[in-house]
Every structure is written in C-alpha cells, then in structure tokens.
Short mmCIF file of C-alpha atoms (C1' of nucleotides) in Angstrom, two decimals:
data_model
loop_
_atom_site.label_atom_id
_atom_site.label_comp_id
_atom_site.label_asym_id
_atom_site.label_seq_id
_atom_site.Cartn_x
_atom_site.Cartn_y
_atom_site.Cartn_z
CA MET G 1469 -6.56 -56.46 16.38
CA THR G 1470 -4.02 -55.74 13.57
CA ARG G 1471 -6.47 -53.51 11.74
CA THR G 1472 -6.53 -49.91 12.76
CA ASP G 1473 -8.46 -48.37 9.96
CA SER G 1474 -10.84 -46.44 12.19
CA LYS G 1475 -8.02 -44.68 13.96
CA PRO G 1476 -7.83 -41.17 12.71
CA SER G 1477 -4.12 -40.71 13.02
CA GLY G 1478 -3.36 -43.99 11.15
CA ARG G 1479 -2.06 -44.43 7.73
CA LEU G 1480 -4.57 -43.11 5.20
CA PRO G 1481 -4.75 -43.21 1.49
CA LYS G 1482 -3.19 -40.19 -0.13
CA SER G 1483 -6.43 -38.61 -1.41
CA GLU G 1484 -8.06 -39.01 1.88
CA ARG G 1485 -5.13 -37.63 3.82
CA ARG G 1486 -5.19 -34.67 1.49
CA ALA G 1487 -8.79 -34.01 2.10
CA GLN G 1488 -8.15 -34.15 5.83
CA VAL G 1489 -5.45 -31.53 5.52
CA LEU G 1490 -7.59 -29.40 3.28
CA ALA G 1491 -10.47 -29.47 5.80
CA ALA G 1492 -8.14 -28.63 8.64
CA ALA G 1493 -6.45 -25.87 6.90
CA GLN G 1494 -9.84 -24.37 5.82
CA GLU G 1495 -10.79 -24.35 9.42
CA VAL G 1496 -7.65 -22.58 10.52
CA PHE G 1497 -7.64 -20.16 7.58
CA VAL G 1498 -11.21 -19.33 8.08
CA ALA G 1499 -10.88 -18.79 11.86
CA ALA G 1500 -7.60 -16.80 11.81
CA GLY G 1501 -7.10 -15.49 8.15
CA TYR G 1502 -4.09 -16.39 6.11
CA HIS G 1503 -1.16 -14.31 7.98
CA ALA G 1504 -2.35 -15.25 11.52
CA ALA G 1505 -2.63 -18.93 10.50
CA GLY G 1506 0.54 -20.95 11.03
CA MET G 1507 1.57 -24.22 9.49
CA ASP G 1508 1.97 -25.58 13.03
CA ASP G 1509 -1.69 -24.80 13.73
CA ILE G 1510 -2.86 -26.54 10.51
CA ALA G 1511 -0.66 -29.46 11.18
CA GLU G 1512 -1.98 -29.82 14.71
CA ARG G 1513 -5.54 -29.39 13.60
CA ALA G 1514 -5.08 -32.16 11.04
CA GLY G 1515 -3.53 -34.59 13.36
CA VAL G 1516 -0.35 -34.72 11.10
CA SER G 1517 3.13 -33.38 11.20
CA LYS G 1518 4.41 -30.49 9.24
CA PRO G 1519 6.36 -32.69 6.79
CA VAL G 1520 3.16 -34.29 5.80
CA LEU G 1521 1.74 -30.90 4.84
CA TYR G 1522 4.66 -30.30 2.43
CA GLN G 1523 4.37 -33.71 0.87
CA HIS G 1524 0.82 -32.53 -0.24
CA PHE G 1525 1.22 -28.95 -0.81
CA SER G 1526 4.48 -27.15 -1.86
CA SER G 1527 3.89 -24.15 0.24
CA LYS G 1528 1.47 -22.29 2.42
CA LEU G 1529 0.39 -20.20 -0.52
CA ASP G 1530 -0.29 -23.40 -2.58
CA LEU G 1531 -2.48 -24.75 0.26
CA TYR G 1532 -4.41 -21.56 0.30
CA LEU G 1533 -4.89 -21.31 -3.41
CA ALA G 1534 -6.30 -24.83 -3.50
CA LEU G 1535 -8.96 -23.79 -0.87
CA LEU G 1536 -9.64 -20.50 -2.55
CA ASP G 1537 -10.32 -22.36 -5.86
CA ALA G 1538 -12.52 -24.75 -4.14
CA GLY G 1539 -14.52 -21.85 -2.66
CA ILE G 1540 -14.90 -19.94 -5.78
CA GLU G 1541 -15.99 -23.13 -7.58
CA GLU G 1542 -18.57 -23.65 -4.74
CA LEU G 1543 -19.94 -20.23 -5.29
CA HIS G 1544 -19.94 -20.55 -9.07
CA ALA G 1545 -21.84 -23.74 -8.84
CA GLY G 1546 -24.39 -22.27 -6.63
CA TYR G 1547 -25.37 -19.22 -8.76
CA ALA G 1548 -24.82 -21.04 -12.11
CA ALA G 1549 -27.47 -23.61 -11.27
CA GLY G 1550 -29.83 -20.77 -10.39
CA LEU G 1551 -29.16 -18.89 -13.68
CA ARG G 1552 -29.85 -22.00 -15.65
CA SER G 1553 -32.89 -23.01 -13.69
CA THR G 1554 -35.08 -20.48 -15.56
CA SER G 1555 -35.18 -17.93 -18.29
CA ASP G 1556 -37.09 -15.46 -16.15
CA ASN G 1557 -34.60 -12.76 -15.39
CA LYS G 1558 -36.36 -11.80 -12.10
CA VAL G 1559 -36.17 -15.28 -10.89
CA ARG G 1560 -32.59 -15.33 -12.03
CA VAL G 1561 -31.68 -12.29 -9.79
CA GLN G 1562 -33.57 -13.93 -6.98
CA ARG G 1563 -31.68 -17.25 -7.41
CA THR G 1564 -28.24 -15.45 -7.69
CA VAL G 1565 -28.91 -13.64 -4.47
CA GLN G 1566 -30.04 -16.53 -2.79
CA ALA G 1567 -26.84 -18.36 -3.90
CA TYR G 1568 -24.70 -15.65 -2.25
CA PHE G 1569 -26.65 -15.89 1.01
CA ALA G 1570 -26.39 -19.76 0.88
CA PHE G 1571 -22.64 -19.40 0.07
CA VAL G 1572 -22.17 -17.06 3.01
CA GLU G 1573 -24.07 -19.39 5.37
CA ASP G 1574 -21.98 -22.54 4.39
CA PRO G 1575 -20.73 -23.87 7.81
CA GLN G 1576 -17.26 -24.29 6.36
CA GLY G 1577 -17.08 -20.54 5.97
CA ALA G 1578 -15.56 -20.65 2.49
CA PHE G 1579 -16.71 -17.14 1.87
CA ARG G 1580 -14.13 -15.81 4.30
CA LEU G 1581 -11.51 -17.01 1.71
CA VAL G 1582 -13.27 -15.39 -1.31
CA PHE G 1583 -14.75 -12.32 0.20
CA GLU G 1584 -12.55 -11.49 3.12
CA SER G 1585 -9.08 -12.73 2.14
CA ASP G 1586 -6.25 -11.03 3.84
CA LEU G 1587 -3.98 -12.19 1.09
CA ILE G 1588 -5.72 -10.02 -1.61
CA ASN G 1589 -2.44 -8.25 -2.31
CA GLU G 1590 -0.94 -11.45 -3.63
CA ALA G 1591 -1.28 -11.34 -7.43
CA ALA G 1592 -2.53 -14.99 -7.74
CA VAL G 1593 -5.32 -14.38 -5.13
CA ARG G 1594 -6.18 -11.09 -6.59
CA GLU G 1595 -6.39 -12.51 -10.02
CA ARG G 1596 -8.75 -15.32 -9.04
CA VAL G 1597 -11.04 -13.21 -7.03
CA ASP G 1598 -11.19 -10.67 -9.66
CA ARG G 1599 -11.93 -13.26 -12.28
CA ALA G 1600 -14.70 -14.76 -10.10
CA ASP G 1601 -16.22 -11.31 -9.52
CA LEU G 1602 -16.10 -10.63 -13.19
CA ALA G 1603 -17.89 -13.73 -14.09
CA VAL G 1604 -20.68 -12.96 -11.68
CA ALA G 1605 -20.96 -9.27 -12.89
CA GLN G 1606 -20.95 -10.34 -16.49
CA ALA G 1607 -23.81 -12.94 -15.79
CA ILE G 1608 -25.84 -10.17 -14.14
CA ALA G 1609 -24.94 -7.80 -16.88
CA HIS G 1610 -26.22 -10.31 -19.43
CA VAL G 1611 -29.44 -10.20 -17.61
CA ILE G 1612 -29.49 -6.42 -17.66
CA THR G 1613 -28.70 -6.07 -21.30
CA GLU G 1614 -31.61 -8.32 -21.92
CA ASP G 1615 -34.00 -6.01 -20.23
CA THR G 1616 -32.55 -2.60 -20.81
CA GLY G 1617 -30.79 -0.78 -23.59
CA LEU G 1618 -27.77 0.07 -21.54
CA SER G 1619 -24.20 -0.35 -23.02
CA PRO G 1620 -22.10 -3.38 -22.00
CA GLN G 1621 -19.93 -1.14 -19.89
CA GLN G 1622 -22.85 0.33 -18.07
CA ALA G 1623 -24.41 -3.03 -17.65
CA LEU G 1624 -21.13 -4.43 -16.16
CA LEU G 1625 -20.93 -1.61 -13.79
CA LEU G 1626 -24.44 -2.27 -12.53
CA GLY G 1627 -23.58 -6.02 -12.41
CA SER G 1628 -20.79 -5.26 -10.05
CA GLY G 1629 -23.04 -3.24 -7.94
CA MET G 1630 -25.64 -5.93 -7.83
CA LEU G 1631 -22.68 -8.32 -6.85
CA GLY G 1632 -21.56 -5.96 -4.20
CA MET G 1633 -25.02 -5.42 -2.80
CA SER G 1634 -25.46 -9.16 -2.50
CA GLN G 1635 -21.99 -9.87 -1.05
CA VAL G 1636 -21.93 -7.01 1.61
CA ALA G 1637 -25.53 -7.52 2.47
CA ALA G 1638 -25.26 -11.31 2.95
CA ARG G 1639 -22.17 -10.80 5.20
CA ARG G 1640 -24.01 -8.35 7.28
CA TRP G 1641 -27.03 -10.59 7.56
CA LEU G 1642 -24.80 -13.48 8.62
CA ARG G 1643 -23.09 -11.46 11.38
CA HIS G 1644 -25.82 -9.09 12.61
CA ALA G 1645 -29.20 -10.12 11.44
CA ARG G 1646 -29.29 -13.86 11.21
CA THR G 1647 -31.45 -14.52 14.14
CA GLU G 1648 -33.96 -11.66 13.30
CA ILE G 1649 -34.51 -12.35 9.56
CA SER G 1650 -34.47 -15.70 7.95
CA ARG G 1651 -31.98 -16.39 5.04
CA GLU G 1652 -34.86 -16.67 2.56
CA GLU G 1653 -36.53 -13.34 3.68
CA ALA G 1654 -33.28 -11.48 3.69
CA ALA G 1655 -32.35 -12.67 0.21
CA GLU G 1656 -35.77 -11.86 -1.04
CA LEU G 1657 -35.40 -8.46 0.36
CA ILE G 1658 -32.11 -7.86 -1.36
CA ALA G 1659 -33.20 -9.45 -4.59
CA SER G 1660 -36.23 -7.07 -4.63
CA LEU G 1661 -34.02 -4.13 -4.13
CA GLY G 1662 -31.87 -5.15 -7.04
CA TRP G 1663 -34.62 -6.27 -9.31
CA ARG G 1664 -36.54 -3.15 -8.68
CA GLY G 1665 -33.46 -1.21 -9.40
CA ILE G 1666 -32.68 -2.92 -12.67
CA SER G 1667 -36.26 -3.09 -13.98
CA GLY G 1668 -36.68 0.72 -13.35
CA PHE G 1669 -34.22 1.40 -16.12
CA PRO G 1670 -35.60 2.55 -19.47
CA LEU G 1671 -35.41 0.21 -22.31
CA SER G 1672 -33.79 2.79 -24.47
CA HIS G 1673 -31.22 4.76 -22.65
CA PRO G 1674 -30.25 8.10 -24.32
CA PRO G 1675 -26.72 9.19 -23.48
CA GLU G 1676 -27.02 12.32 -21.59
CA ASP G 1677 -23.90 14.54 -22.17
CA MET W 752 21.17 32.48 4.40
CA THR W 753 21.80 30.64 7.55
CA ARG W 754 18.29 29.17 7.67
CA THR W 755 17.73 25.99 5.80
CA ASP W 756 13.98 25.61 6.17
CA SER W 757 13.43 24.61 2.63
CA LYS W 758 15.58 21.57 3.05
CA PRO W 759 13.37 18.45 3.20
CA SER W 760 15.67 16.72 5.60
CA GLY W 761 16.30 19.34 8.05
CA ARG W 762 14.85 19.95 11.29
CA LEU W 763 10.99 20.07 11.18
CA PRO W 764 8.33 20.83 13.82
CA LYS W 765 6.92 17.71 15.29
CA SER W 766 3.51 18.01 13.76
CA GLU W 767 5.06 18.59 10.25
CA ARG W 768 7.52 15.70 10.51
CA ARG W 769 4.55 13.53 11.83
CA ALA W 770 2.42 14.45 8.73
CA GLN W 771 5.37 13.60 6.52
CA VAL W 772 5.77 10.12 8.10
CA LEU W 773 2.03 9.57 7.80
CA ALA W 774 2.04 10.55 4.10
CA ALA W 775 5.02 8.14 3.29
CA ALA W 776 3.39 5.44 5.30
CA GLN W 777 0.21 5.88 3.45
CA GLU W 778 2.01 5.65 0.13
CA VAL W 779 3.71 2.43 1.12
CA PHE W 780 0.70 0.80 2.81
CA VAL W 781 -1.42 1.70 -0.29
CA ALA W 782 0.86 0.33 -2.63
CA ALA W 783 1.92 -2.88 -0.84
CA GLY W 784 -0.67 -3.52 1.81
CA TYR W 785 0.02 -3.83 5.39
CA HIS W 786 1.82 -7.09 5.58
CA ALA W 787 4.18 -6.61 2.58
CA ALA W 788 5.05 -3.12 3.83
CA GLY W 789 8.13 -2.74 5.85
CA MET W 790 9.05 -0.16 8.38
CA ASP W 791 12.37 0.20 6.46
CA ASP W 792 10.49 1.13 3.50
CA ILE W 793 8.29 3.71 5.29
CA ALA W 794 11.41 5.20 6.91
CA GLU W 795 13.22 5.28 3.60
CA ARG W 796 10.17 6.92 1.86
CA ALA W 797 9.88 9.52 4.48
CA GLY W 798 13.52 10.30 4.53
CA VAL W 799 13.95 9.72 8.18
CA SER W 800 15.47 6.96 10.26
CA LYS W 801 13.56 4.17 11.97
CA PRO W 802 14.00 5.50 15.48
CA VAL W 803 12.05 8.65 14.36
CA LEU W 804 9.23 6.42 13.28
CA TYR W 805 9.10 5.04 16.70
CA GLN W 806 9.25 8.39 18.30
CA HIS W 807 5.96 9.28 16.60
CA PHE W 808 4.18 5.83 16.53
CA SER W 809 4.77 3.16 19.12
CA SER W 810 4.26 0.41 16.55
CA LYS W 811 3.53 -0.44 12.97
CA LEU W 812 -0.02 -1.14 13.95
CA ASP W 813 -0.31 2.22 15.51
CA LEU W 814 0.78 3.88 12.45
CA TYR W 815 -1.73 1.98 10.40
CA LEU W 816 -4.59 2.72 12.65
CA ALA W 817 -3.78 6.33 12.51
CA LEU W 818 -4.05 6.19 8.73
CA LEU W 819 -7.13 4.06 8.87
CA ASP W 820 -8.79 6.47 11.15
CA ALA W 821 -8.04 9.31 8.82
CA GLY W 822 -9.26 7.41 5.89
CA ILE W 823 -12.67 6.59 7.64
CA GLU W 824 -12.92 10.26 8.60
CA GLU W 825 -12.35 11.31 5.12
CA LEU W 826 -15.27 9.09 3.84
CA HIS W 827 -17.47 10.21 6.71
CA ALA W 828 -16.87 13.68 5.94
CA GLY W 829 -17.68 13.26 2.22
CA TYR W 830 -21.03 11.51 2.67
CA ALA W 831 -22.00 13.44 5.77
CA ALA W 832 -21.76 16.72 3.76
CA GLY W 833 -24.00 15.03 1.21
CA LEU W 834 -26.59 13.96 3.63
CA ARG W 835 -26.88 17.30 5.26
CA SER W 836 -26.84 19.22 1.94
CA THR W 837 -30.55 18.52 1.47
CA SER W 838 -33.68 16.83 2.78
CA ASP W 839 -34.56 15.12 -0.56
CA ASN W 840 -33.97 11.49 -0.05
CA LYS W 841 -33.26 10.88 -3.69
CA VAL W 842 -30.43 13.61 -3.70
CA ARG W 843 -29.20 12.00 -0.44
CA VAL W 844 -28.71 8.73 -2.09
CA GLN W 845 -27.02 10.47 -5.15
CA ARG W 846 -24.76 12.31 -2.91
CA THR W 847 -23.81 9.38 -0.94
CA VAL W 848 -22.94 7.28 -3.86
CA GLN W 849 -21.08 10.25 -5.37
CA ALA W 850 -19.09 10.34 -2.15
CA TYR W 851 -18.07 6.75 -2.47
CA PHE W 852 -16.87 7.39 -5.87
CA ALA W 853 -15.00 10.39 -4.91
CA PHE W 854 -13.40 8.70 -2.06
CA VAL W 855 -12.19 5.80 -4.29
CA GLU W 856 -10.88 8.28 -6.70
CA ASP W 857 -8.73 9.97 -4.03
CA PRO W 858 -5.17 9.95 -5.41
CA GLN W 859 -3.72 9.18 -2.05
CA GLY W 860 -5.80 5.82 -2.24
CA ALA W 861 -7.19 5.86 1.33
CA PHE W 862 -9.93 3.52 0.20
CA ARG W 863 -7.37 0.70 -0.05
CA LEU W 864 -6.99 0.95 3.71
CA VAL W 865 -10.70 0.97 4.40
CA PHE W 866 -12.03 -1.34 1.75
CA GLU W 867 -9.20 -3.62 1.00
CA SER W 868 -7.35 -3.98 4.10
CA ASP W 869 -5.24 -7.04 4.55
CA LEU W 870 -5.27 -6.61 8.32
CA ILE W 871 -9.05 -7.03 8.58
CA ASN W 872 -8.45 -9.99 11.06
CA GLU W 873 -6.81 -7.57 13.55
CA ALA W 874 -9.64 -6.89 16.04
CA ALA W 875 -8.98 -3.09 16.19
CA VAL W 876 -9.10 -2.92 12.40
CA ARG W 877 -12.17 -4.93 12.04
CA GLU W 878 -14.04 -3.01 14.69
CA ARG W 879 -13.29 0.35 13.05
CA VAL W 880 -14.33 -0.76 9.65
CA ASP W 881 -17.48 -2.40 11.03
CA ARG W 882 -18.26 0.84 12.88
CA ALA W 883 -17.79 2.82 9.78
CA ASP W 884 -19.82 0.47 7.61
CA LEU W 885 -22.57 0.43 10.30
CA ALA W 886 -22.78 4.24 10.35
CA VAL W 887 -23.25 4.43 6.55
CA ALA W 888 -25.79 1.65 6.57
CA GLN W 889 -27.74 3.28 9.31
CA ALA W 890 -27.62 6.55 7.45
CA ILE W 891 -29.09 4.86 4.45
CA ALA W 892 -31.44 2.94 6.58
CA HIS W 893 -32.72 6.17 7.97
CA VAL W 894 -33.61 7.30 4.48
CA ILE W 895 -35.24 4.06 3.78
CA THR W 896 -37.50 4.15 6.84
CA GLU W 897 -38.59 7.48 5.86
CA ASP W 898 -39.86 6.33 2.57
CA THR W 899 -41.02 2.83 3.25
CA GLY W 900 -42.61 0.99 5.98
CA LEU W 901 -39.83 -1.52 6.50
CA SER W 902 -38.72 -2.58 9.90
CA PRO W 903 -35.42 -1.26 11.24
CA GLN W 904 -33.64 -4.48 10.74
CA GLN W 905 -34.84 -4.82 7.10
CA ALA W 906 -33.97 -1.27 6.39
CA LEU W 907 -30.34 -1.79 7.87
CA LEU W 908 -29.94 -4.80 5.73
CA LEU W 909 -31.04 -2.94 2.71
CA GLY W 910 -28.66 -0.15 3.81
CA SER W 911 -25.72 -2.39 3.90
CA GLY W 912 -26.79 -3.66 0.52
CA MET W 913 -26.75 0.05 -0.85
CA LEU W 914 -23.41 0.35 0.78
CA GLY W 915 -21.91 -2.81 -0.80
CA MET W 916 -23.37 -1.76 -4.12
CA SER W 917 -21.68 1.70 -3.97
CA GLN W 918 -18.40 0.26 -2.68
CA VAL W 919 -17.89 -2.60 -4.95
CA ALA W 920 -19.11 -0.73 -8.02
CA ALA W 921 -16.87 2.22 -7.19
CA ARG W 922 -13.93 0.00 -6.94
CA ARG W 923 -14.70 -1.77 -10.28
CA TRP W 924 -15.21 1.61 -11.93
CA LEU W 925 -11.94 2.84 -10.68
CA ARG W 926 -9.96 -0.26 -11.95
CA HIS W 927 -11.76 -1.23 -14.99
CA ALA W 928 -14.10 1.45 -16.40
CA ARG W 929 -12.64 4.71 -15.38
CA THR W 930 -11.59 5.69 -18.91
CA GLU W 931 -14.96 4.73 -20.48
CA ILE W 932 -17.43 6.19 -17.98
CA SER W 933 -17.03 9.51 -16.12
CA ARG W 934 -17.08 9.35 -12.41
CA GLU W 935 -20.37 11.38 -12.30
CA GLU W 936 -22.01 9.07 -14.88
CA ALA W 937 -20.93 6.10 -13.08
CA ALA W 938 -22.18 7.24 -9.69
CA GLU W 939 -25.36 8.45 -11.21
CA LEU W 940 -25.94 5.13 -12.76
CA ILE W 941 -25.38 3.41 -9.33
CA ALA W 942 -27.38 5.92 -7.55
CA SER W 943 -30.23 5.37 -9.87
CA LEU W 944 -30.03 1.63 -9.39
CA GLY W 945 -30.19 2.04 -5.73
CA TRP W 946 -32.81 4.67 -5.66
CA ARG W 947 -35.16 2.88 -8.01
CA GLY W 948 -34.79 -0.31 -5.86
CA ILE W 949 -35.47 1.55 -2.69
CA SER W 950 -38.38 3.66 -3.99
CA GLY W 951 -39.90 0.48 -5.48
CA PHE W 952 -40.73 -0.87 -1.87
CA PRO W 953 -44.24 -0.64 -0.65
CA LEU W 954 -45.59 2.27 1.37
CA SER W 955 -43.22 4.47 -0.50
CA HIS W 956 -43.90 8.01 -1.61
CA PRO W 957 -44.83 8.32 -5.40
CA PRO W 958 -41.79 9.04 -7.34
CA GLU W 959 -41.54 12.71 -8.36
CA ASP W 960 -40.19 11.90 -11.82
"C1'" DC Y 1335 36.74 30.80 20.44
"C1'" DC Y 1336 35.37 26.35 22.70
"C1'" DG Y 1337 32.85 22.79 24.87
"C1'" DA Y 1338 28.58 20.40 25.79
"C1'" DC Y 1339 24.26 18.63 23.97
"C1'" DC Y 1340 20.68 16.76 21.09
"C1'" DG Y 1341 19.04 14.46 17.35
"C1'" DT Y 1342 20.31 11.37 13.14
"C1'" DG Y 1343 22.05 7.38 10.97
"C1'" DG Y 1344 23.17 2.66 10.32
"C1'" DA Y 1345 24.14 -1.96 12.56
"C1'" DG Y 1346 22.39 -5.32 15.49
"C1'" DG Y 1347 19.01 -8.45 18.68
"C1'" DT Y 1348 15.12 -11.18 19.19
"C1'" DC Y 1349 11.53 -13.91 17.79
"C1'" DA Y 1350 8.17 -15.92 15.16
"C1'" DA Y 1351 6.97 -18.86 11.34
"C1'" DG Y 1352 7.98 -21.25 7.05
"C1'" DA Y 1353 10.53 -24.97 5.31
"C1'" DT Y 1354 13.32 -29.46 5.97
"C1'" DC Y 1355 16.51 -34.02 7.85
"C1'" DG Y 1356 17.86 -38.57 11.01
"C1'" DG Y 1357 15.13 -42.03 13.72
"C1'" DT Y 1358 11.25 -45.32 13.82
"C1'" DG Y 1359 7.40 -48.15 13.65
"C1'" DT Y 1360 4.77 -50.69 10.66
"C1'" DC Y 1361 3.16 -53.47 6.75
"C1'" DC Y 1362 3.95 -56.77 2.99
"C1'" DA Y 1363 5.92 -60.45 0.65
"C1'" DA Y 1364 8.51 -64.71 0.21
"C1'" DT K 916 8.79 -65.41 10.53
"C1'" DT K 917 11.72 -61.98 9.16
"C1'" DG K 918 14.05 -58.64 6.26
"C1'" DG K 919 13.31 -54.60 3.73
"C1'" DA K 920 11.36 -50.42 2.39
"C1'" DC K 921 7.98 -46.73 3.00
"C1'" DA K 922 5.87 -43.10 5.24
"C1'" DC K 923 5.65 -40.41 9.28
"C1'" DC K 924 7.25 -37.56 13.39
"C1'" DG K 925 10.30 -34.61 16.56
"C1'" DA K 926 13.87 -31.44 16.34
"C1'" DT K 927 16.24 -27.92 13.68
"C1'" DC K 928 17.67 -24.04 10.32
"C1'" DT K 929 17.05 -20.10 8.28
"C1'" DT K 930 15.02 -15.99 6.77
"C1'" DG K 931 12.88 -11.87 7.37
"C1'" DA K 932 10.79 -8.16 9.84
"C1'" DC K 933 9.94 -5.49 13.96
"C1'" DC K 934 12.04 -2.97 17.16
"C1'" DT K 935 16.60 -0.61 19.89
"C1'" DC K 936 22.01 0.91 20.82
"C1'" DC K 937 26.99 3.37 19.48
"C1'" DA K 938 29.31 6.93 16.64
"C1'" DC K 939 28.78 11.67 14.16
"C1'" DG K 940 27.58 16.49 13.15
"C1'" DG K 941 25.37 20.79 13.81
"C1'" DT K 942 23.94 24.40 17.19
"C1'" DC K 943 24.02 27.49 21.31
"C1'" DG K 944 25.78 29.56 25.60
"C1'" DG K 945 29.86 31.45 28.12
#
DNA sequence: CCGACCGTGGAGGTCAAGATCGGTGTCCAA
DNA sequence: TTGGACACCGATCTTGACCTCCACGGTCGG
C-alpha cells in the first residue's frame, strides 16, 4: 500500500494543486468577499498550509485577480458564443441576456467576483471590470448601431443600460425570484424589455437641441 | 472681538460638529472606499481629534451607516418627488431615470456609497441597499402593472431591470460620456429605452406619441 | 485676581491578518 | 537498502488600523 494517489491531502502535481487552491479560494471569496476572507480560511478549505498558497500565488491580490480573470473569461465566452451564433440582432440580444442569467446561476458563483466585488477600489480590479463591461456594452452598441441611426456615444450609453438591466435583473432573479420564474422565462422577459426598447428607436435620429 | 465663532476649529454646537464630521467622512469614504479609509484620515480631514469622532459615532461602521442612510434618503427623495409629480407613467419613468442621473452627478458623490460600496458584504449594508433597491423596483413595478398584464413577480423583475439600466448607464455616463452628452439628453435616452421596452409589452395602453 | 473644570491633542494598546522560517516525512535512484 | 533532497506544515513576525489614556489651554465663578 505504498500508493496514496487517491488521498486528497497527498502530494499532487503542481497544476492540480494550483487548481485545488483556486477552487477553494473561489469558494471562500464568493462566500465572504475579499476583505472578510482570510488566507487561513482559504488554506484550510484547500487542505493545505499557508506557505503552499504563497508558493502558487505571490499575494492575496494575485490569487483574487486570477479568479477574477477566470470569471470574466467565463462571462465573455458565454455571451460571445451567443453573439456569433446568429446574425439576427433580436436573437443576439436574447442570447446575451441568457448568457448573463446563466453566468449568475453558475454554482461556483463567479459572478460575485465580477459584479459584487468588494475590491472594486483596487485599481487592477476596477480596470478589469471596466474593460469587461466596456466590451459587453460595445458589443450591444454594435447591435444598436446596426438597427438605429444613433451616434456611437449614444449607442454605447444604451449598451451600458442594457448591460445593467441584464446584470441587476439577473442578480435579483437569482436571489428573490428563482423559485417562481424559470431562468429561461426571466431572461426572455428581460430580453424582450431590452429589445423592444432598442427596436423602438427611429432609424434616423435627429439631434434635438 | 471676544467671540471667535468664525474660527473653524473653535467650539461648535454638537449638531454642527457632527455635520462637519459627516461631511469629512463622506469625502474620505467616497474618495477611498470604506476599507482604504482610515479614521485618522477622517479626523484630520474634519480638523478634529479621533476621540471626537468616537463621541459622535461609536464605530467606523456606525459612521458609514449614517452616511449610507443619508445617501439612500437622498436618492429616495429624488425619485419619490418625480413619481408624485404626475400620474403619467411615461413621465414617471422619465423622472425616475432623471433622478438617478442627478443622484450620480451629486458633487458629494453619495452614489459611491450606495452603488459601489466595498462593504456590501456587511449584513447591515447589504440589507439597506437591498431594501432601497427593492423600493425602487417596486415603484417601477407598480407603473408596469398599471400598463401591462404582467404578474407582480414579472413586473418586479422588469422593475429591477429598469433600475439596473438607470444605475449602470448613469455611472457610465458620469465617468465616460459626461462631456459628450448632457445629463438631460442621456437620461432621456435611457428613459426612452426603458419606456419603449415597457410599453411594448402586451395589454399595454396604446402609446400616445 | 485666582483656581477649578472641561474639552482637545497626540501617543499608545490590542488584535487580526497577511506574509515567512526550522523541522519532517516521503520518494527516488544507485 | 539507504542516503539525499524536495516539498510541506506548525509556529512566528510584523504591519497596520481601530479604538482609548496623560498633559495642555481656555473659560467662568468667587
């Protein structure tokens, strides 16, 4: 019985141990937020000691940023697939909103790191979240400019409005309406709200001074 | 000239001194966030000593909650006035969105405490923000149920979508589009987005425009 | 004129949490 | 089998921030 591969606390390859630490850190950060989370908690959750944490990540912030990047990438992959799946802008909006709801429903809770981070004052975090939001808003703005004659600035503002609509509604649905309304129905409702709002704009928008 | 009332550091009535402390604390919290702000900074900013802080507020959290409550009340007063100013639901939506943009533009920056708090994990903070959001969403949901045949749950979800739309768009406008688009135009754009979205739902009254 | 009092100011205590060092067990190779 | 080296763990250090104690100056009553 010299083999102890199945033992969770045994020696693991570096990448596997790193993934384990990341998973544990995500659980703790999601449950408690950045500031309330302790490296002790993360180490205990991962079943390793604190020095092992610092063998993989140079600091608490580094660990958090790795998880934040993964979460943003997860969200990006979700809506990007929806955008490329069709050229029908209405369906594109539906897919994007669906992606937000799916992201929020993810059992790992990565949305807490992207949408509800308590480290938003940190420049690195703020910058990444801003960039992610801008990408989504621009994607929606692109859809808008195809269907309306609004200026890029106006379209981008509307895009951020659509983004906020999806984000906040998805979070409210998850917390307060998940048992009453299915994910698909909720997303469809919000997508209808957004699409009707967008498609109501005139094709040629005269600037009103 | 025995009285030195005009001297800032002199004796002040308790309420006035408290207001001064609150103003200084708001500046520091808005600029740095809760965690990065120090009681030393607040005391220095207010021109008082730390014991004076603790004569007025029992803890840092207490001080923050006082400011958060004031900010929420400011937002509430803004949109509540707009809702009562008319019975035209379209105008109500416009006024509500305008209130969000005005709140975000407030030079004291109270919106940072309500919309971008880095203490959102604290139960007291989360509860107050949730309650404030729910109030707005319910107010909008009431408007929605008047014009559509949606269920209360559906209307509340749409209301939170409208809320998020206004909130996120207002923040983006403040940070990235303030010089290009006026506040009124931006708010009108978002209000149009939301109103067209709402009025497009079935069983709605025919649009007057 | 003088003494007592009250509020201010700066220095310090405490504690939590992030970031590291000696000891140890285990695995591999000759 | 056995020696060596590597990776891990308990215990520790330090920093930083929230929260109170000793000396000082101005004011009011006798």
